[in-house]
XYZ file of C-alpha atoms in Angstrom:
573
model
C 12.055 -2.030 42.695
C 12.950 0.321 45.536
C 13.117 3.985 44.503
C 14.726 6.857 46.357
C 14.459 10.597 46.017
C 17.250 12.173 43.983
C 18.377 15.727 44.841
C 18.275 17.914 41.714
C 20.703 20.680 40.931
C 19.845 24.179 42.197
C 19.784 25.522 38.646
C 17.273 22.899 37.606
C 15.013 23.584 40.582
C 15.153 27.350 40.029
C 14.140 26.928 36.390
C 10.750 25.476 37.169
C 8.160 26.596 39.658
C 6.043 23.594 38.633
C 6.237 20.161 40.220
C 9.581 18.408 39.738
C 10.204 14.940 41.122
C 13.033 12.520 40.565
C 13.408 8.918 41.624
C 16.094 6.392 40.958
C 17.032 2.799 41.460
C 20.645 1.727 41.361
C 21.051 2.693 37.682
C 18.235 4.899 36.325
C 16.919 8.248 37.505
C 13.209 8.740 36.822
C 12.678 12.469 36.410
C 9.251 14.084 36.022
C 8.742 17.740 35.159
C 5.149 19.002 35.440
C 4.837 22.620 34.373
C 2.297 25.127 35.529
C 0.942 27.571 32.961
C 2.842 30.440 34.557
C 6.136 28.627 33.955
C 5.560 28.973 30.208
C 4.376 32.569 30.122
C 7.463 34.246 28.651
C 9.415 31.840 26.452
C 7.771 28.409 26.439
C 10.100 26.975 23.792
C 13.213 27.762 25.807
C 11.732 26.468 29.053
C 10.506 23.168 27.562
C 13.716 22.737 25.568
C 15.808 23.029 28.727
C 13.668 20.396 30.417
C 14.060 18.022 27.476
C 17.844 18.476 27.502
C 18.005 16.716 30.852
C 17.981 13.469 28.853
C 20.498 14.524 26.205
C 23.497 12.188 25.965
C 22.400 10.327 29.084
C 21.404 6.692 29.390
C 20.636 6.775 33.117
C 17.661 9.179 33.019
C 14.044 8.373 32.222
C 12.414 11.755 31.676
C 8.737 12.709 31.634
C 7.695 16.268 30.741
C 4.070 17.305 31.269
C 2.709 20.460 29.617
C -0.558 21.971 30.925
C -3.553 23.258 28.950
C -3.162 26.544 27.104
C -1.926 28.079 23.860
C 1.831 28.603 23.605
C 3.761 30.339 20.836
C 7.036 28.606 20.015
C 9.795 30.901 18.774
C 12.172 27.977 18.233
C 11.938 24.242 17.778
C 11.996 21.504 20.403
C 14.424 18.567 20.452
C 13.645 15.268 22.103
C 16.103 12.567 23.187
C 16.171 8.980 24.369
C 14.034 7.671 27.219
C 11.749 10.698 27.131
C 7.982 11.067 27.395
C 6.393 14.373 26.385
C 2.757 14.670 27.428
C 0.421 17.457 26.339
C -3.170 17.893 27.397
C -5.673 17.437 24.576
C -6.294 21.210 24.479
C -2.646 22.218 24.778
C -1.735 24.105 21.614
C 1.706 24.902 20.252
C 1.768 27.560 17.506
C 4.861 27.951 15.371
C 6.465 31.400 15.158
C 9.885 30.753 13.571
C 11.036 30.209 10.002
C 13.313 27.182 9.768
C 13.609 23.798 11.394
C 10.884 21.585 12.815
C 8.594 22.197 15.746
C 9.734 18.867 17.176
C 12.799 16.912 16.134
C 14.481 13.754 17.309
C 17.980 14.888 18.242
C 19.815 17.935 16.907
C 21.306 19.198 13.651
C 24.831 18.163 14.687
C 24.053 14.522 15.502
C 25.993 11.829 13.664
C 24.083 8.560 13.973
C 23.880 5.366 11.962
C 21.144 2.824 11.453
C 18.534 2.889 14.202
C 20.975 3.662 17.011
C 20.474 7.379 17.467
C 17.570 7.668 19.930
C 15.364 5.108 21.653
C 12.222 4.938 23.769
C 10.487 8.199 22.900
C 6.799 8.896 23.492
C 4.866 12.034 22.531
C 1.146 12.304 23.182
C -1.659 14.826 23.079
C -1.892 18.434 22.092
C -2.336 20.492 18.945
C 0.770 21.191 16.882
C 0.071 24.111 14.525
C 2.828 24.558 11.939
C 1.166 27.832 10.955
C 1.660 27.323 7.186
C 5.377 28.087 7.435
C 6.783 27.459 3.967
C 8.771 24.258 3.303
C 9.194 23.219 6.917
C 8.159 19.920 8.473
C 6.278 20.033 11.709
C 7.959 16.916 13.166
C 10.975 14.856 12.104
C 12.325 11.564 13.426
C 15.389 9.702 12.125
C 17.911 7.094 13.323
C 15.598 6.019 16.098
C 13.680 3.083 17.518
C 10.757 2.488 19.847
C 9.011 5.786 19.154
C 5.318 6.454 19.802
C 3.207 9.413 18.645
C -0.322 9.266 20.002
C -3.596 11.192 20.151
C -2.397 14.529 18.795
C -3.413 17.007 16.094
C -0.746 18.070 13.592
C -1.871 20.731 11.134
C -1.262 23.574 8.684
C 1.790 22.687 6.600
C 3.003 24.537 3.492
C 4.919 22.632 0.774
C 6.341 20.069 3.175
C 5.349 17.203 5.462
C 3.455 17.177 8.705
C 5.640 14.328 9.991
C 8.793 12.970 8.359
C 10.282 9.618 9.367
C 13.569 8.035 8.256
C 15.760 5.180 9.482
C 13.208 4.277 12.163
C 12.524 0.876 13.688
C 9.416 0.074 15.696
C 7.572 3.368 15.471
C 3.828 3.787 15.966
C 1.505 6.636 15.018
C -1.819 6.025 16.737
C -4.912 8.230 16.856
C -3.430 11.285 15.126
C -5.418 13.906 13.256
C -3.346 15.273 10.398
C -4.867 18.103 8.390
C -4.426 21.411 6.602
C -2.049 21.775 3.651
C -1.042 24.514 1.218
C 0.794 23.570 -1.958
C 2.571 26.064 -4.169
C 5.475 24.078 -5.612
C 5.444 20.687 -7.306
C 6.092 18.768 -4.096
C 4.949 15.235 -3.247
C 3.636 16.469 0.068
C 2.829 13.287 2.019
C 1.393 14.312 5.352
C 3.384 11.446 6.885
C 6.463 10.742 4.798
C 8.412 7.539 5.490
C 11.759 7.613 3.700
C 15.206 6.035 3.478
C 17.932 8.311 4.752
C 19.678 8.654 1.406
C 19.462 12.111 -0.082
C 19.749 15.512 1.553
C 17.116 16.590 -0.938
C 14.656 14.194 0.653
C 15.990 14.201 4.206
C 17.632 17.499 5.091
C 19.251 18.291 8.387
C 20.882 14.973 9.229
C 24.638 14.585 9.101
C 24.931 10.965 8.025
C 22.994 9.611 5.042
C 23.447 5.834 5.204
C 20.492 4.441 3.186
C 18.835 2.934 6.240
C 15.188 2.077 5.451
C 12.364 2.081 7.952
C 10.929 -1.126 9.384
C 8.194 -2.155 11.793
C 6.275 1.092 11.311
C 2.568 1.196 12.203
C 0.175 3.992 11.261
C -3.250 3.250 12.738
C -6.502 4.877 13.768
C -5.433 8.209 12.274
C -7.479 10.829 10.412
C -5.955 12.514 7.354
C -8.063 15.422 6.168
C -7.665 18.026 3.413
C -4.034 17.210 2.587
C -2.296 16.709 -0.755
C -1.161 13.154 -0.016
C -1.739 10.999 3.046
C 0.936 8.576 4.210
C 3.732 6.745 2.484
C 7.016 6.489 0.632
C 7.963 7.731 -2.847
C 11.645 6.820 -3.147
C 13.930 3.936 -2.308
C 17.394 2.415 -2.557
C 18.057 -0.602 -4.754
C 18.283 -3.715 -2.559
C 16.988 -1.898 0.542
C 13.403 -2.639 1.609
C 10.894 -1.309 4.093
C 9.883 -4.359 6.143
C 6.723 -5.027 8.166
C 4.945 -1.771 7.450
C 1.357 -1.535 8.658
C -1.138 1.117 7.568
C -4.369 0.055 9.200
C -7.775 1.414 10.215
C -7.114 5.013 9.164
C -9.527 7.487 7.561
C -8.506 9.676 4.630
C -10.829 12.472 3.501
C -10.384 14.925 0.605
C -6.940 13.859 -0.610
C -5.770 15.692 -3.729
C -3.320 13.006 -4.822
C -2.689 9.616 -3.157
C -4.115 8.562 0.174
C -1.507 5.803 0.638
C 1.640 5.395 -1.466
C 4.400 2.861 -0.887
C 7.778 2.064 -2.376
C 9.952 -1.014 -1.746
C 7.623 -2.430 0.939
C 7.741 -6.135 1.843
C 5.911 -8.278 4.420
C 3.445 -5.463 4.942
C -0.255 -4.855 5.522
C -2.618 -2.141 4.276
C -6.039 -2.894 5.673
C -9.221 -1.495 7.166
C -8.667 2.017 5.825
C -11.534 4.266 4.729
C -10.569 6.581 1.865
C -13.019 9.269 0.782
C -12.449 11.456 -2.273
C -8.862 10.727 -3.318
C -7.296 10.701 -6.787
C -5.626 7.425 -5.867
C -6.595 5.253 -2.950
C -3.625 2.884 -2.545
C -0.542 3.191 -4.774
C 1.762 0.207 -4.149
C 4.983 0.634 -6.080
C 8.092 -1.546 -6.330
C 9.403 0.283 -9.352
C 8.849 3.959 -10.175
C 6.223 4.445 -12.835
C 7.694 7.870 -13.564
C 10.824 9.911 -12.772
C 13.146 6.930 -12.257
C 16.296 8.927 -11.561
C 14.703 10.941 -8.771
C 13.053 7.996 -7.015
C 15.253 4.911 -7.207
C 18.870 5.153 -6.026
C 21.949 2.989 -5.972
C 23.332 2.540 -2.428
C 26.163 4.723 -1.188
C 27.994 1.637 0.019
C 29.202 -0.056 -3.167
C 29.487 -3.370 -1.310
C 25.846 -3.255 -0.200
C 23.403 -5.772 -1.582
C 21.505 -4.788 -4.690
C 19.523 -8.020 -4.717
C 16.015 -7.467 -5.956
C 13.339 -9.075 -3.787
C 10.360 -10.235 -5.803
C 8.404 -12.040 -3.078
C 6.614 -9.051 -1.576
C 4.340 -11.040 0.779
C 1.924 -8.176 1.368
C -1.818 -7.987 2.035
C -4.109 -5.172 0.879
C -7.515 -5.986 2.265
C -10.791 -4.688 3.677
C -10.267 -1.098 2.542
C -13.182 1.131 1.497
C -12.165 3.580 -1.226
C -13.951 6.373 -3.073
C -11.984 7.629 -6.092
C -12.386 11.097 -7.538
C -9.649 12.444 -9.790
C -8.434 15.614 -8.075
C -4.993 15.974 -9.672
C -3.282 15.421 -13.013
C -1.409 12.313 -11.948
C -1.242 9.685 -14.692
C -2.987 6.904 -12.807
C -6.219 7.595 -10.975
C -7.488 4.394 -9.401
C -8.726 2.785 -6.237
C -5.784 0.391 -5.933
C -2.678 0.377 -8.135
C 0.171 -2.136 -7.845
C 3.279 -1.540 -9.949
C 6.434 -3.439 -10.703
C 8.549 -2.899 -13.795
C 11.673 -3.615 -15.793
C 14.574 -1.198 -15.853
C 15.845 -1.233 -19.431
C 19.552 -1.334 -20.242
C 19.326 2.106 -21.789
C 17.682 3.594 -18.698
C 20.132 1.781 -16.428
C 23.045 3.297 -18.326
C 21.591 6.792 -18.102
C 20.755 6.623 -14.407
C 23.555 4.452 -13.059
C 21.018 2.058 -11.566
C 21.028 -1.691 -11.863
C 19.530 -3.260 -14.987
C 17.029 -5.640 -13.414
C 13.421 -6.657 -13.066
C 11.469 -4.995 -10.299
C 8.512 -7.313 -9.950
C 5.601 -7.503 -7.582
C 4.977 -11.082 -6.521
C 2.806 -12.622 -3.832
C 0.442 -9.753 -3.121
C -3.059 -10.529 -1.872
C -5.758 -7.975 -2.698
C -9.022 -9.043 -1.066
C -12.365 -7.716 0.151
C -11.792 -4.105 -0.850
C -14.775 -1.930 -1.775
C -14.074 0.702 -4.435
C -16.358 3.358 -5.868
C -15.131 5.213 -8.971
C -16.677 8.662 -9.415
C -14.785 10.210 -12.349
C -14.550 9.162 -15.984
C -10.750 9.103 -16.124
C -10.378 6.759 -13.157
C -10.449 2.974 -12.812
C -11.076 0.522 -10.027
C -7.816 -1.433 -9.852
C -4.695 -1.407 -12.020
C -1.814 -3.914 -11.920
C 1.501 -3.771 -13.814
C 4.267 -6.372 -13.681
C 2.444 -8.289 -10.963
C 3.108 -12.024 -10.698
C 1.637 -14.961 -8.789
C -0.732 -12.804 -6.786
C -4.404 -12.937 -5.847
C -7.144 -10.408 -6.545
C -10.183 -11.861 -4.832
C -13.636 -10.841 -3.579
C -13.287 -7.130 -4.271
C -16.179 -4.867 -5.248
C -15.874 -2.094 -7.827
C -18.782 0.233 -8.617
C -18.375 2.838 -11.351
C -20.710 5.835 -11.064
C -19.097 8.093 -13.700
C -21.542 9.083 -16.435
C -19.095 9.112 -19.336
C -16.460 6.533 -18.508
C -15.444 5.600 -22.055
C -11.973 4.246 -21.416
C -11.553 3.047 -17.852
C -12.028 -0.452 -16.475
C -13.028 -2.145 -13.288
C -9.793 -4.183 -13.205
C -6.924 -3.993 -15.682
C -3.615 -5.855 -15.908
C -0.453 -5.036 -17.884
C 2.547 -7.387 -18.216
C 1.164 -9.509 -15.392
C 1.384 -13.296 -15.166
C 0.086 -16.183 -13.119
C -2.445 -14.200 -11.116
C -5.832 -15.350 -9.900
C -8.560 -12.764 -10.443
C -11.668 -14.241 -8.900
C -14.963 -13.644 -7.107
C -14.838 -9.891 -7.767
C -18.065 -7.957 -8.300
C -17.929 -5.211 -10.906
C -20.856 -3.011 -11.858
C -21.847 0.415 -13.117
C -20.817 2.540 -16.072
C -17.271 1.259 -16.608
C -16.157 0.714 -20.205
C -14.974 -2.857 -19.619
C -15.103 -5.065 -16.575
C -11.755 -6.889 -16.574
C -9.100 -6.059 -19.180
C -5.737 -7.686 -19.863
C -3.098 -5.936 -21.948
C 0.224 -6.736 -23.612
C 2.547 -9.124 -21.842
C -0.099 -10.579 -19.549
C -0.309 -14.392 -19.544
C -1.656 -17.353 -17.592
C -4.015 -15.247 -15.539
C -6.959 -17.175 -14.164
C -10.207 -15.192 -14.502
C -12.872 -17.002 -12.501
C -16.108 -16.518 -10.534
C -16.279 -12.791 -11.230
C -19.590 -10.985 -11.638
C -19.582 -8.231 -14.256
C -22.792 -6.333 -14.764
C -23.542 -3.317 -16.926
C -20.141 -2.677 -18.511
C -20.548 -0.514 -21.607
C -18.580 -2.811 -23.866
C -17.195 -6.166 -22.680
C -17.241 -8.145 -19.466
C -13.722 -9.517 -19.999
C -11.383 -8.156 -22.692
C -7.973 -9.559 -23.696
C -5.985 -7.182 -25.906
C -2.819 -7.256 -28.007
C -0.562 -10.203 -27.143
C -2.146 -10.837 -23.760
C -3.490 -14.261 -22.815
C -5.889 -15.467 -20.138
C -7.840 -18.465 -18.973
C -11.461 -17.363 -18.673
C -13.418 -19.879 -16.637
C -17.147 -20.641 -16.864
C -17.762 -19.506 -13.305
C -17.767 -15.858 -14.423
C -21.190 -14.231 -14.574
C -21.296 -11.544 -17.268
C -24.500 -9.705 -18.101
C -25.994 -6.487 -19.508
C -22.975 -5.703 -21.662
C -23.511 -3.577 -24.762
C -21.420 -5.661 -27.174
C -20.518 -8.965 -25.586
C -19.245 -10.980 -22.689
C -15.696 -11.780 -23.853
C -13.447 -9.941 -26.324
C -10.075 -11.325 -27.388
C -7.666 -9.170 -29.433
C -9.949 -8.319 -32.350
C -12.986 -10.497 -31.904
C -16.056 -10.786 -29.755
C -15.678 -14.421 -28.726
C -18.801 -16.366 -27.959
C -18.551 -18.423 -24.791
C -18.883 -22.057 -25.908
C -21.485 -24.304 -24.367
C -22.916 -27.822 -24.462
C -26.670 -28.163 -24.671
C -28.451 -30.585 -22.398
C -26.959 -33.269 -20.206
C -24.156 -35.677 -20.943
C -24.673 -39.441 -21.075
C -22.490 -41.947 -19.212
C -22.432 -45.674 -19.942
C -20.709 -47.727 -17.259
C -19.006 -50.976 -18.320
C -16.870 -53.413 -16.381
C -13.609 -52.057 -17.822
C -14.449 -48.528 -18.899
C -16.899 -45.623 -18.762
C -18.180 -44.085 -21.991
C -19.068 -40.362 -21.835
C -21.112 -38.748 -24.609
C -22.265 -35.155 -25.188
C -23.692 -32.900 -27.870
C -21.359 -31.054 -30.224
C -20.696 -27.365 -29.647
C -20.409 -25.369 -32.878
C -18.310 -22.641 -31.276
C -15.883 -24.874 -29.348
C -12.267 -25.737 -30.099
C -12.500 -28.822 -27.900
C -13.695 -30.210 -24.594
C -12.447 -30.768 -21.049
C -13.500 -33.951 -19.192
C -13.891 -33.949 -15.405
C -14.763 -36.716 -12.951
C -15.585 -37.210 -9.279
C -16.243 -40.192 -7.028
C -19.517 -38.607 -5.816
C -22.144 -36.743 -7.794
C -21.819 -33.664 -5.623
C -18.111 -34.181 -4.996
C -15.071 -32.313 -6.247
C -14.494 -32.767 -9.976
C -10.963 -33.059 -11.344
C -10.018 -32.616 -14.986
C -8.792 -35.946 -16.421
C -8.619 -35.326 -20.162
C -8.717 -32.825 -23.022
C -10.440 -33.546 -26.324
C -8.872 -31.205 -28.885
C -11.325 -31.771 -31.743
C -14.748 -30.164 -31.420
C -16.242 -32.793 -33.740
C -15.413 -35.607 -31.316
C -18.294 -35.923 -28.864
C -17.356 -38.962 -26.788
C -14.575 -40.100 -24.496
C -13.681 -43.478 -22.963
C -12.329 -43.445 -19.445
C -10.523 -46.767 -19.104
C -11.497 -47.695 -15.592
C -13.864 -50.283 -14.244
C -14.804 -48.062 -11.326
C -18.003 -46.095 -11.491
C -17.463 -42.342 -11.548
C -19.542 -39.237 -12.117
C -18.571 -36.963 -15.007
C -18.907 -33.421 -16.343
C -17.826 -31.945 -19.669
C -17.171 -28.345 -20.642
C -16.490 -26.912 -24.077
C -13.540 -24.561 -24.510
C -12.567 -22.048 -27.172
C -8.964 -21.224 -28.087
C -8.377 -17.827 -29.591
C -5.101 -15.920 -29.745
C -3.656 -18.209 -27.035
C -6.472 -17.380 -24.610
C -8.800 -20.078 -23.359
C -12.506 -19.357 -22.899
C -14.246 -22.176 -21.048
C -17.976 -22.815 -21.034
C -20.062 -24.093 -18.159
C -19.805 -27.755 -17.235
C -22.539 -30.031 -18.542
C -23.429 -32.777 -16.052
C -24.944 -36.227 -16.529
């Protein structure tokens, strides 16, 4: 591309004594403003603001503004527009000295934009943005925008507000930020990075058009959140409107009073590789508000908009390292919490929201390491979660008097696989299932040292507890169902198999504690065994497999109690 020098206006040249260059091809002017420190001596906010306005309402300018090292007091906020890059040196510091509005905002107060079409192609990097503990003011705000990048900056010292607020944004990345310093006086949610729908002026002040647009394709990565009330996330949503392809990855959260990560109405998303130290809640994944329904879940402004509830969440929460310490009075203190729910008819009538199920389906929770340090906290908690996987996680409870909390607990959850998790320490129970939970497969978990039971099934809950679980060092017993310590059934010794030309006869010893037996077979001794039959009478100790082919067999005893199935280890021939 051939570029040619563009002559700038006299007023623009007189404004800056720093380096100003402009190039253009046939359609786009490339303008670069590089300030010297002296240019910003008197009123840096006004000088930088005038430079940024070169791109306002223009599609044929690509603007770059470079700010040199130094500390600059801003007496008013800055506004950034499309096709603009704002570069600060790493030791460039902006200090707030005004009462209302943000230090940096996408567009102006009078903008009327819809969807993601307000501002595009914005990049801000470097520097220290000190909000100076100005009460109830965000440091940065971005809405109705796309292709925005914030990189390698420090944003700090916020009072009863957010460090960065994002709404109606598509394809936005926060990379390498340090976000720290927070004072809280009022009962505010206080996410350091708040990602919201543009629905309510209460939640998203200062924008003319509230059109319910959610965020999508947002990535928060390699950031440090330190000494803030809550880290990054979303606490409200619009029925039928979902945040799509959200990625919170490889961040570090230290000393978080409330939640490190909280989400609402997220689908097709990923929360992985984060290190969370000393938070009341590590990851709070919510598809239905556990509290304060009317102030968190809204009907859309557009009455013709879809209110279809998506249940297939398709989200992965994996490889996070979490240390839980209850620092606030929030109801749930846990390493990972996943919450769906059902909006009752009565609540729907009172709130005007849709009477529907808000379920969490198809979530994969794998390879997370959780340490629980306070007695009123638990490792993982799941409510109204369906057809999901909780696999290969580690939960260690170090609290000295944890009399009520559990390593993993499920409420009203069905069809989940809870397997290969390692639970140890001073927790009350290892894995607990409560009312409404059914058809959950509990397999290959290791529970060691729980104060009461390894696996407990309460109330009307039901589970399939497989023999692959290893449960040891429990005070009372391995498995508890409703009101009884249930002994895991077993078959002593080996089974016998007699091969005949038209059948195979399998025999085993009777189990006194069994309800019946499952029969498995494989074509090879060390092959994969498939269940072929169920013997429902514990007194029957033989089975005829009507086949002339030679197979290898295993038998396991099972116990039925209160609709749960407890399966013993397989006895081989």
